[in-house]
């Protein structure tokens, strides 16, 4: 029968699906009786549903018309009958398929047909998942909800590892389909040993932190997912020197991230000074690559440049039996508001914003001391905010750094004035925090008593 209904019905026909699904040697008689020829190869490009709905101006009728029905049906039929039928869904496979057919009298090997069938089912699963995600996020009046009824995600395995977080755990690395952001998942390994599970996790933490500093060359050193040293400077070599000086002990075996090209001088300074697991930068100069080539075990990654705007998206956290889903924490603050009698000086404000950017990436409870564009002490992951502050002070003392005259950032509000009293005793001159405590006024009064300038951001940055 002819194509009909504006093209909605054109491939759903027994002569097509019979030719695809027919079992060679079993269904020959019935196929002959009904004049159904064998179809040995199916190549389909589906309607571009994902591209269509990615357009913010896409409406529901447009989305519906870009849901392919016949295409996935033919693909699934061919993949089901892969023992006899080849199926291609990716133009990247065209050259390989053509070459193999040319070399084998028009045939594909069983191994190739199986591989293509698996790829096809993965492709149609993702396609259907995208449709379910889109429609499931619309309510009965076609208004978009914050989250769909179900979440369908597809990640592609790119690496199996010797082990996971610990040696007794198996592990692999999967990359999100379609990801284009400059990140650890899309980075190119320039040299070094294979990345481990912990390498990837820590590199992600370091890179996402250094992305906060677009205005100046910056260096972030991470150990066990926490920044142990962060600094900005007029060049990345100086930024590295300053970041390293924050906590040389913790920097040993750490991950180093830069927001500018890695140059030879900085690369030499790193390998001459410390043992490092991973170095990641937007680009790596050829001279830096030559310097690092002598250190075969150092993993060096190039992630490409990124824009100031971070792509929005969802953040996932696995719990036993479930998945916590939230927006990515991309914002920095709601509104900067000076709440004390004394306002911070221009330099203090620069340092407050610097330490606030760092605190966002420190495990809660997070306290960061900073001065002149570098961290002076980092207190991470304590159950008590006051203890995090004490640890930041201890770290500064161990590194031979001076706390008096520094500023302090806290990822969440101070529930009591003791946090400010401790800050004052350490010589802190300005504080940045979200605010929002029932005792904010008490905390503000404590700051005023000590002559400390304090800024509220109106935005908390817990990190677990």
Coordinates of C-alpha atoms in Angstrom, one line a residue:
X1 CA 0.0 0.0 0.0
X2 CA 1.1 3.6 -0.5
X3 CA 2.6 5.9 2.0
X4 CA -0.2 7.7 3.9
X5 CA -1.2 10.0 6.7
X6 CA 1.5 12.6 5.8
X7 CA 4.2 9.9 6.0
X8 CA 3.1 8.5 9.4
X9 CA 2.5 5.1 7.8
X10 CA 5.0 3.9 5.2
X11 CA 7.2 1.1 6.6
X12 CA 4.8 -0.8 8.8
X13 CA 4.1 -3.5 6.2
X14 CA 4.5 -7.4 6.2
X15 CA 6.7 -7.3 3.1
X16 CA 9.2 -5.1 4.9
X17 CA 9.0 -6.7 8.4
X18 CA 8.6 -10.2 7.0
X19 CA 11.7 -9.7 4.9
X20 CA 13.7 -8.4 7.9
X21 CA 12.4 -11.0 10.5
X22 CA 12.2 -14.0 8.2
X23 CA 14.3 -16.9 9.5
X24 CA 16.5 -18.3 6.8
X25 CA 15.8 -22.0 6.2
X26 CA 12.7 -21.9 8.4
X27 CA 10.3 -19.3 7.0
X28 CA 11.3 -19.7 3.3
X29 CA 8.1 -21.4 2.2
X30 CA 5.7 -18.9 3.8
X31 CA 7.9 -16.0 2.5
X32 CA 7.8 -17.4 -1.0
X33 CA 4.0 -18.0 -0.9
X34 CA 3.5 -14.3 0.1
X35 CA 6.2 -13.0 -2.2
X36 CA 8.2 -11.6 0.6
X37 CA 11.9 -11.2 -0.3
X38 CA 14.7 -11.4 2.2
X39 CA 16.2 -8.2 3.5
X40 CA 19.8 -8.6 4.5
X41 CA 20.8 -5.1 5.6
X42 CA 18.8 -2.4 7.3
X43 CA 20.2 1.2 7.6
X44 CA 18.1 3.8 9.4
X45 CA 18.6 7.3 10.6
X46 CA 15.8 8.1 13.1
X47 CA 13.9 11.3 13.3
X48 CA 16.1 13.8 15.3
X49 CA 13.9 13.8 18.5
X50 CA 16.7 14.7 20.9
X51 CA 17.9 17.5 18.7
X52 CA 14.4 18.8 18.2
X53 CA 13.4 18.9 21.9
X54 CA 16.8 20.5 22.8
X55 CA 15.5 23.6 21.1
X56 CA 13.9 25.8 23.9
X57 CA 11.2 26.9 21.4
X58 CA 10.1 23.3 20.7
X59 CA 6.4 22.8 21.4
X60 CA 4.6 19.5 22.1
X61 CA 3.2 19.0 18.6
X62 CA 6.6 19.5 17.0
X63 CA 8.1 17.0 19.5
X64 CA 5.4 14.5 18.7
X65 CA 5.9 14.7 15.0
X66 CA 9.6 14.0 15.5
X67 CA 8.9 10.7 17.3
X68 CA 9.9 8.0 14.8
X69 CA 7.8 4.9 14.8
X70 CA 8.7 2.9 11.7
X71 CA 12.4 3.5 12.1
X72 CA 12.8 2.0 15.5
X73 CA 10.5 -0.9 14.6
X74 CA 12.6 -1.8 11.6
X75 CA 15.8 -1.5 13.6
X76 CA 14.6 -3.6 16.4
X77 CA 13.4 -6.3 14.0
X78 CA 16.7 -6.3 12.2
X79 CA 18.7 -6.5 15.5
X80 CA 16.5 -9.3 16.7
X81 CA 17.3 -11.3 13.5
X82 CA 21.0 -10.4 13.6
X83 CA 22.0 -14.0 12.8
X84 CA 20.8 -13.2 9.3
X85 CA 20.5 -9.4 9.0
X86 CA 23.0 -6.6 9.4
X87 CA 21.7 -3.3 10.9
X88 CA 23.4 0.1 11.0
X89 CA 22.3 3.1 13.1
X90 CA 25.5 5.1 13.2
X91 CA 27.1 6.8 10.2
X92 CA 30.5 6.3 11.9
X93 CA 30.1 2.6 11.1
X94 CA 29.4 3.1 7.4
X95 CA 33.0 2.8 6.2
X96 CA 33.7 -0.3 8.2
X97 CA 30.6 -2.0 7.1
X98 CA 31.2 -1.2 3.4
X99 CA 34.8 -2.4 3.6
X100 CA 33.8 -5.7 5.2
X101 CA 31.1 -6.3 2.7
X102 CA 33.5 -5.5 -0.2
X103 CA 35.9 -8.0 1.3
X104 CA 33.3 -10.7 1.9
X105 CA 31.2 -10.8 -1.3
X106 CA 28.5 -8.5 0.2
X107 CA 28.3 -10.2 3.6
X108 CA 29.0 -9.3 7.2
X109 CA 30.5 -11.6 9.7
X110 CA 28.4 -13.0 12.6
X111 CA 30.6 -11.1 15.0
X112 CA 30.0 -7.8 13.2
X113 CA 26.2 -8.4 13.0
X114 CA 26.1 -9.1 16.7
X115 CA 28.1 -6.0 17.6
X116 CA 25.8 -3.9 15.4
X117 CA 22.7 -5.5 16.9
X118 CA 23.8 -4.6 20.4
X119 CA 24.6 -1.1 19.3
X120 CA 21.1 -0.8 17.8
X121 CA 19.3 -1.9 20.9
X122 CA 21.4 0.6 22.9
X123 CA 20.4 3.3 20.3
X124 CA 16.7 2.6 20.4
X125 CA 16.7 2.3 24.2
X126 CA 18.2 5.8 24.4
X127 CA 15.8 7.1 21.8
X128 CA 12.8 5.8 23.7
X129 CA 14.3 7.0 27.0
X130 CA 14.6 10.5 25.6
X131 CA 11.0 10.5 24.6
X132 CA 9.9 9.2 28.0
X133 CA 12.1 11.9 29.7
X134 CA 10.6 14.7 27.6
X135 CA 6.9 13.6 27.9
X136 CA 7.2 12.6 31.5
X137 CA 8.3 16.1 32.4
X138 CA 5.1 17.6 31.1
X139 CA 1.9 17.6 33.2
X140 CA -1.6 17.2 31.9
X141 CA -1.7 20.9 30.8
X142 CA 1.6 20.5 29.0
X143 CA 3.4 22.6 31.6
X144 CA 7.0 21.5 32.3
X145 CA 7.6 20.0 35.7
X146 CA 10.9 20.2 37.5
X147 CA 11.6 16.5 37.0
X148 CA 10.2 13.7 34.8
X149 CA 8.2 10.8 36.2
X150 CA 11.1 8.5 35.4
X151 CA 14.7 9.1 34.5
X152 CA 16.3 7.3 31.6
X153 CA 20.0 7.8 31.3
X154 CA 22.6 6.2 29.0
X155 CA 26.3 6.0 29.7
X156 CA 28.9 4.3 27.5
X157 CA 31.7 2.2 29.1
X158 CA 35.1 3.6 28.1
X159 CA 37.4 2.0 30.5
X160 CA 37.6 -1.0 32.9
X161 CA 39.9 -0.5 35.8
X162 CA 42.2 -2.7 37.9
X163 CA 39.9 -2.0 40.9
X164 CA 37.6 0.6 42.3
X165 CA 37.8 2.9 45.3
X166 CA 39.4 0.0 47.1
X167 CA 41.3 -3.0 45.7
X168 CA 38.5 -5.5 46.5
X169 CA 36.0 -3.5 44.3
X170 CA 35.6 -4.0 40.6
X171 CA 35.2 -0.8 38.6
X172 CA 34.7 0.8 35.2
X173 CA 34.3 4.3 33.8
X174 CA 31.2 5.2 31.9
X175 CA 30.7 8.5 29.9
X176 CA 27.4 10.2 29.5
X177 CA 26.0 10.1 26.0
X178 CA 26.3 13.3 24.1
X179 CA 28.5 15.1 26.7
X180 CA 30.4 18.0 25.2
X181 CA 31.5 20.0 28.2
X182 CA 35.2 20.3 29.1
X183 CA 35.4 17.8 31.9
X184 CA 37.3 14.7 33.0
X185 CA 35.0 12.5 31.0
X186 CA 35.9 14.3 27.7
X187 CA 39.5 14.9 28.5
X188 CA 42.3 13.5 26.3
X189 CA 45.2 11.7 28.1
X190 CA 48.5 13.1 26.8
X191 CA 50.7 10.6 28.7
X192 CA 51.0 8.5 31.8
X193 CA 49.6 5.3 33.3
X194 CA 45.9 4.4 33.0
X195 CA 43.7 6.5 35.2
X196 CA 42.4 4.8 38.4
X197 CA 38.9 5.1 39.9
X198 CA 40.2 7.6 42.5
X199 CA 42.3 9.5 40.0
X200 CA 39.1 10.2 38.0
X201 CA 37.1 11.2 41.0
X202 CA 39.7 13.5 42.3
X203 CA 40.5 15.0 38.9
X204 CA 36.8 15.8 38.5
X205 CA 36.9 17.7 41.9
X206 CA 40.0 19.6 41.0
X207 CA 38.9 20.6 37.5
X208 CA 35.4 21.7 38.6
X209 CA 37.0 23.9 41.3
X210 CA 39.5 25.5 39.0
X211 CA 36.7 26.4 36.6
X212 CA 35.5 28.9 39.1
X213 CA 38.4 31.2 38.4
X214 CA 38.1 32.5 34.9
X215 CA 39.5 35.9 35.4
X216 CA 43.0 35.0 36.5
X217 CA 45.4 32.1 36.1
X218 CA 44.6 29.6 38.8
X219 CA 45.9 26.3 40.3
X220 CA 43.9 23.9 42.4
X221 CA 45.6 20.9 44.2
X222 CA 43.2 18.2 45.4
X223 CA 43.7 15.3 47.7
X224 CA 40.8 12.8 48.4
X225 CA 38.3 15.1 46.7
X226 CA 39.2 18.1 48.9
X227 CA 41.2 21.2 47.7
X228 CA 44.3 21.4 49.9
X229 CA 45.8 24.3 48.1
X230 CA 44.3 26.9 45.7
X231 CA 45.7 30.1 44.4
X232 CA 45.4 32.7 41.6
X233 CA 48.3 34.7 40.2
X234 CA 49.6 36.6 37.1
X235 CA 50.7 33.2 35.6
X236 CA 50.1 29.6 36.3
X237 CA 53.6 28.9 37.5
X238 CA 53.2 31.4 40.3
X239 CA 49.7 30.1 41.0
X240 CA 51.1 26.6 41.4
X241 CA 53.9 27.8 43.8
X242 CA 51.3 29.6 46.0
X243 CA 48.8 26.7 46.0
X244 CA 51.5 24.2 46.8
X245 CA 52.8 26.4 49.7
X246 CA 49.3 26.2 51.4
X247 CA 49.8 22.5 52.3
X248 CA 53.0 20.8 50.9
X249 CA 52.4 17.7 52.9
X250 CA 48.9 17.0 51.6
X251 CA 49.9 18.0 48.0
X252 CA 52.1 14.9 47.8
X253 CA 50.4 12.4 45.5
X254 CA 47.7 14.9 44.7
X255 CA 45.9 16.1 41.6
X256 CA 46.8 19.4 40.1
X257 CA 44.4 21.4 37.9
X258 CA 45.0 24.6 35.9
X259 CA 42.7 27.0 34.1
X260 CA 45.4 28.0 31.5
X261 CA 47.7 26.1 29.2
X262 CA 50.4 24.1 31.1
X263 CA 53.8 25.5 30.1
X264 CA 57.2 23.9 30.4
X265 CA 58.4 26.0 33.3
X266 CA 55.4 25.0 35.4
X267 CA 55.7 21.4 34.4
X268 CA 59.3 21.3 35.4
X269 CA 58.6 23.0 38.8
X270 CA 56.0 20.3 39.5
X271 CA 58.0 17.2 38.7
X272 CA 61.2 18.6 40.4
X273 CA 59.3 19.3 43.6
X274 CA 56.7 16.7 44.2
X275 CA 55.1 13.3 43.4
X276 CA 51.9 14.0 41.5
X277 CA 49.2 11.6 40.3
X278 CA 47.5 13.7 37.7
X279 CA 47.9 17.1 36.0
X280 CA 45.0 18.5 34.0
X281 CA 44.8 21.7 32.0
X282 CA 42.8 23.1 29.1
X283 CA 45.9 22.5 26.9
X284 CA 49.5 21.3 27.3
X285 CA 52.2 23.0 25.4
X286 CA 54.6 20.8 23.3
X287 CA 57.5 22.0 25.5
X288 CA 55.6 21.0 28.7
X289 CA 54.8 17.6 27.1
X290 CA 58.6 17.1 26.5
X291 CA 59.4 18.0 30.1
X292 CA 56.8 15.5 31.4
X293 CA 57.8 12.7 29.0
X294 CA 60.6 11.8 31.3
X295 CA 58.1 11.0 34.1
X296 CA 56.2 8.2 32.4
X297 CA 53.9 7.5 35.4
X298 CA 52.6 11.0 35.6
X299 CA 49.1 11.2 34.1
X300 CA 48.7 14.3 32.0
X301 CA 45.2 15.3 30.7
X302 CA 44.1 18.0 28.3
X303 CA 40.4 18.9 28.7
X304 CA 40.0 21.8 26.3
X305 CA 38.9 25.3 27.1
X306 CA 35.5 26.2 28.7
X307 CA 33.3 29.2 28.5
X308 CA 32.2 31.3 31.5
X309 CA 28.7 29.8 31.3
X310 CA 28.5 26.3 32.7
X311 CA 25.8 24.1 31.1
X312 CA 22.9 23.4 33.4
X313 CA 22.0 19.9 34.2
X314 CA 21.2 17.4 37.0
X315 CA 23.4 16.0 39.7
X316 CA 22.9 12.5 40.9
X317 CA 23.8 10.7 44.2
X318 CA 23.2 7.0 44.6
X319 CA 21.7 5.8 47.9
X320 CA 20.8 2.2 48.6
X321 CA 17.7 1.5 46.6
X322 CA 17.3 5.0 45.2
X323 CA 18.7 8.0 43.4
X324 CA 18.8 11.6 44.7
X325 CA 18.5 14.1 41.9
X326 CA 19.1 17.8 42.1
X327 CA 20.2 20.7 40.0
X328 CA 23.9 21.1 39.5
X329 CA 25.3 23.6 42.0
X330 CA 26.5 26.2 39.5
X331 CA 25.5 29.5 41.2
X332 CA 27.8 31.3 43.5
X333 CA 25.5 33.6 45.6
X334 CA 22.1 35.2 45.6
X335 CA 23.1 38.6 46.8
X336 CA 26.2 39.9 48.5
X337 CA 25.2 41.9 51.5
X338 CA 27.5 43.5 54.0
X339 CA 25.8 43.0 57.4
X340 CA 28.4 44.5 59.8
X341 CA 29.3 48.0 60.8
X342 CA 32.6 47.7 59.0
X343 CA 32.5 47.0 55.3
X344 CA 35.4 44.9 53.9
X345 CA 38.1 46.8 52.0
X346 CA 38.4 46.2 48.3
X347 CA 41.3 43.7 48.9
X348 CA 39.3 41.9 51.6
X349 CA 36.3 41.6 49.3
X350 CA 38.5 40.1 46.6
X351 CA 39.8 37.6 49.1
X352 CA 36.3 36.9 50.4
X353 CA 35.1 36.0 47.0
X354 CA 38.1 33.9 46.3
X355 CA 37.7 31.9 49.5
X356 CA 34.0 31.6 48.9
X357 CA 34.7 29.9 45.5
X358 CA 37.0 27.5 47.2
X359 CA 34.7 26.7 50.1
X360 CA 32.0 25.6 47.6
X361 CA 34.3 22.6 46.7
X362 CA 35.4 21.6 50.2
X363 CA 33.5 18.8 52.0
X364 CA 31.2 20.1 54.7
X365 CA 31.6 21.4 57.2
X366 CA 34.0 23.6 55.2
X367 CA 36.1 26.5 56.5
X368 CA 38.7 28.2 54.2
X369 CA 41.2 30.8 55.3
X370 CA 42.7 32.9 52.5
X371 CA 44.7 36.0 51.8
X372 CA 46.0 37.8 48.7
X373 CA 44.4 35.3 46.3
X374 CA 45.6 32.1 48.0
X375 CA 44.4 29.6 50.6
X376 CA 46.1 29.9 53.9
X377 CA 44.3 27.0 55.6
X378 CA 41.5 24.6 54.7
X379 CA 39.4 22.8 57.2
X380 CA 37.2 20.1 55.6
X381 CA 34.7 17.4 56.5
X382 CA 34.3 17.9 60.2
X383 CA 31.0 17.4 62.1
X384 CA 31.6 20.6 63.9
X385 CA 32.1 23.9 62.0
X386 CA 34.3 25.2 64.9
X387 CA 36.6 22.1 64.5
X388 CA 36.9 22.8 60.8
X389 CA 38.1 26.3 61.6
X390 CA 40.6 24.9 64.1
X391 CA 41.9 22.5 61.5
X392 CA 42.3 25.4 59.0
X393 CA 44.4 27.2 61.6
X394 CA 46.5 24.1 62.3
X395 CA 47.1 23.6 58.6
X396 CA 48.3 27.2 58.2
X397 CA 50.6 26.9 61.2
X398 CA 52.1 23.6 59.8
X399 CA 52.7 25.3 56.5
X400 CA 54.4 28.3 58.2
X401 CA 51.7 30.7 56.9
X402 CA 50.3 33.7 58.8
X403 CA 46.6 33.7 59.7
X404 CA 46.2 37.2 61.2
X405 CA 45.0 39.5 58.5
X406 CA 43.4 36.6 56.5
X407 CA 39.7 36.3 55.6
X408 CA 37.5 33.3 56.2
X409 CA 34.7 31.6 54.2
X410 CA 32.2 29.1 55.6
X411 CA 30.0 27.0 53.3
X412 CA 27.0 27.3 55.7
X413 CA 25.9 29.7 58.4
X414 CA 27.3 29.9 61.9
X415 CA 24.6 28.7 64.3
X416 CA 26.3 30.4 67.3
X417 CA 28.7 33.3 67.9
X418 CA 31.5 31.0 68.9
X419 CA 32.5 30.7 65.2
X420 CA 33.2 34.4 65.1
X421 CA 34.8 34.5 68.5
X422 CA 37.3 31.8 67.3
X423 CA 37.8 33.6 64.0
X424 CA 38.7 36.8 65.9
X425 CA 41.1 35.0 68.2
X426 CA 42.9 33.6 65.1
X427 CA 43.2 37.1 63.6
X428 CA 40.6 36.8 60.9
X429 CA 39.6 40.3 59.6
X430 CA 36.6 39.5 57.3
X431 CA 34.1 36.6 57.0
X432 CA 31.8 35.5 54.2
X433 CA 29.0 33.0 54.9
X434 CA 25.4 32.4 53.7
X435 CA 23.6 33.7 56.7
X436 CA 20.2 32.4 57.5
X437 CA 20.7 31.2 61.1
X438 CA 18.1 32.0 63.8
X439 CA 21.0 33.6 65.6
X440 CA 22.3 35.7 62.8
X441 CA 22.0 38.9 64.8
X442 CA 24.0 37.4 67.6
X443 CA 26.7 36.4 65.1
X444 CA 26.7 39.9 63.5
X445 CA 27.0 41.5 66.9
X446 CA 30.0 39.3 67.7
X447 CA 31.6 40.3 64.4
X448 CA 31.0 44.0 65.2
X449 CA 32.5 43.5 68.7
X450 CA 35.7 42.2 67.1
X451 CA 35.8 44.7 64.2
X452 CA 35.3 41.9 61.7
X453 CA 33.7 42.8 58.4
X454 CA 31.1 40.2 57.4
X455 CA 29.3 39.5 54.1
X456 CA 26.2 37.3 53.6
X457 CA 25.8 35.5 50.3
X458 CA 22.2 34.2 50.8
X459 CA 23.3 30.8 49.3
X460 CA 24.6 27.7 51.1
X461 CA 27.0 25.3 49.5
X462 CA 27.0 22.1 51.4
X463 CA 29.0 19.3 49.8
X464 CA 28.8 15.7 50.9

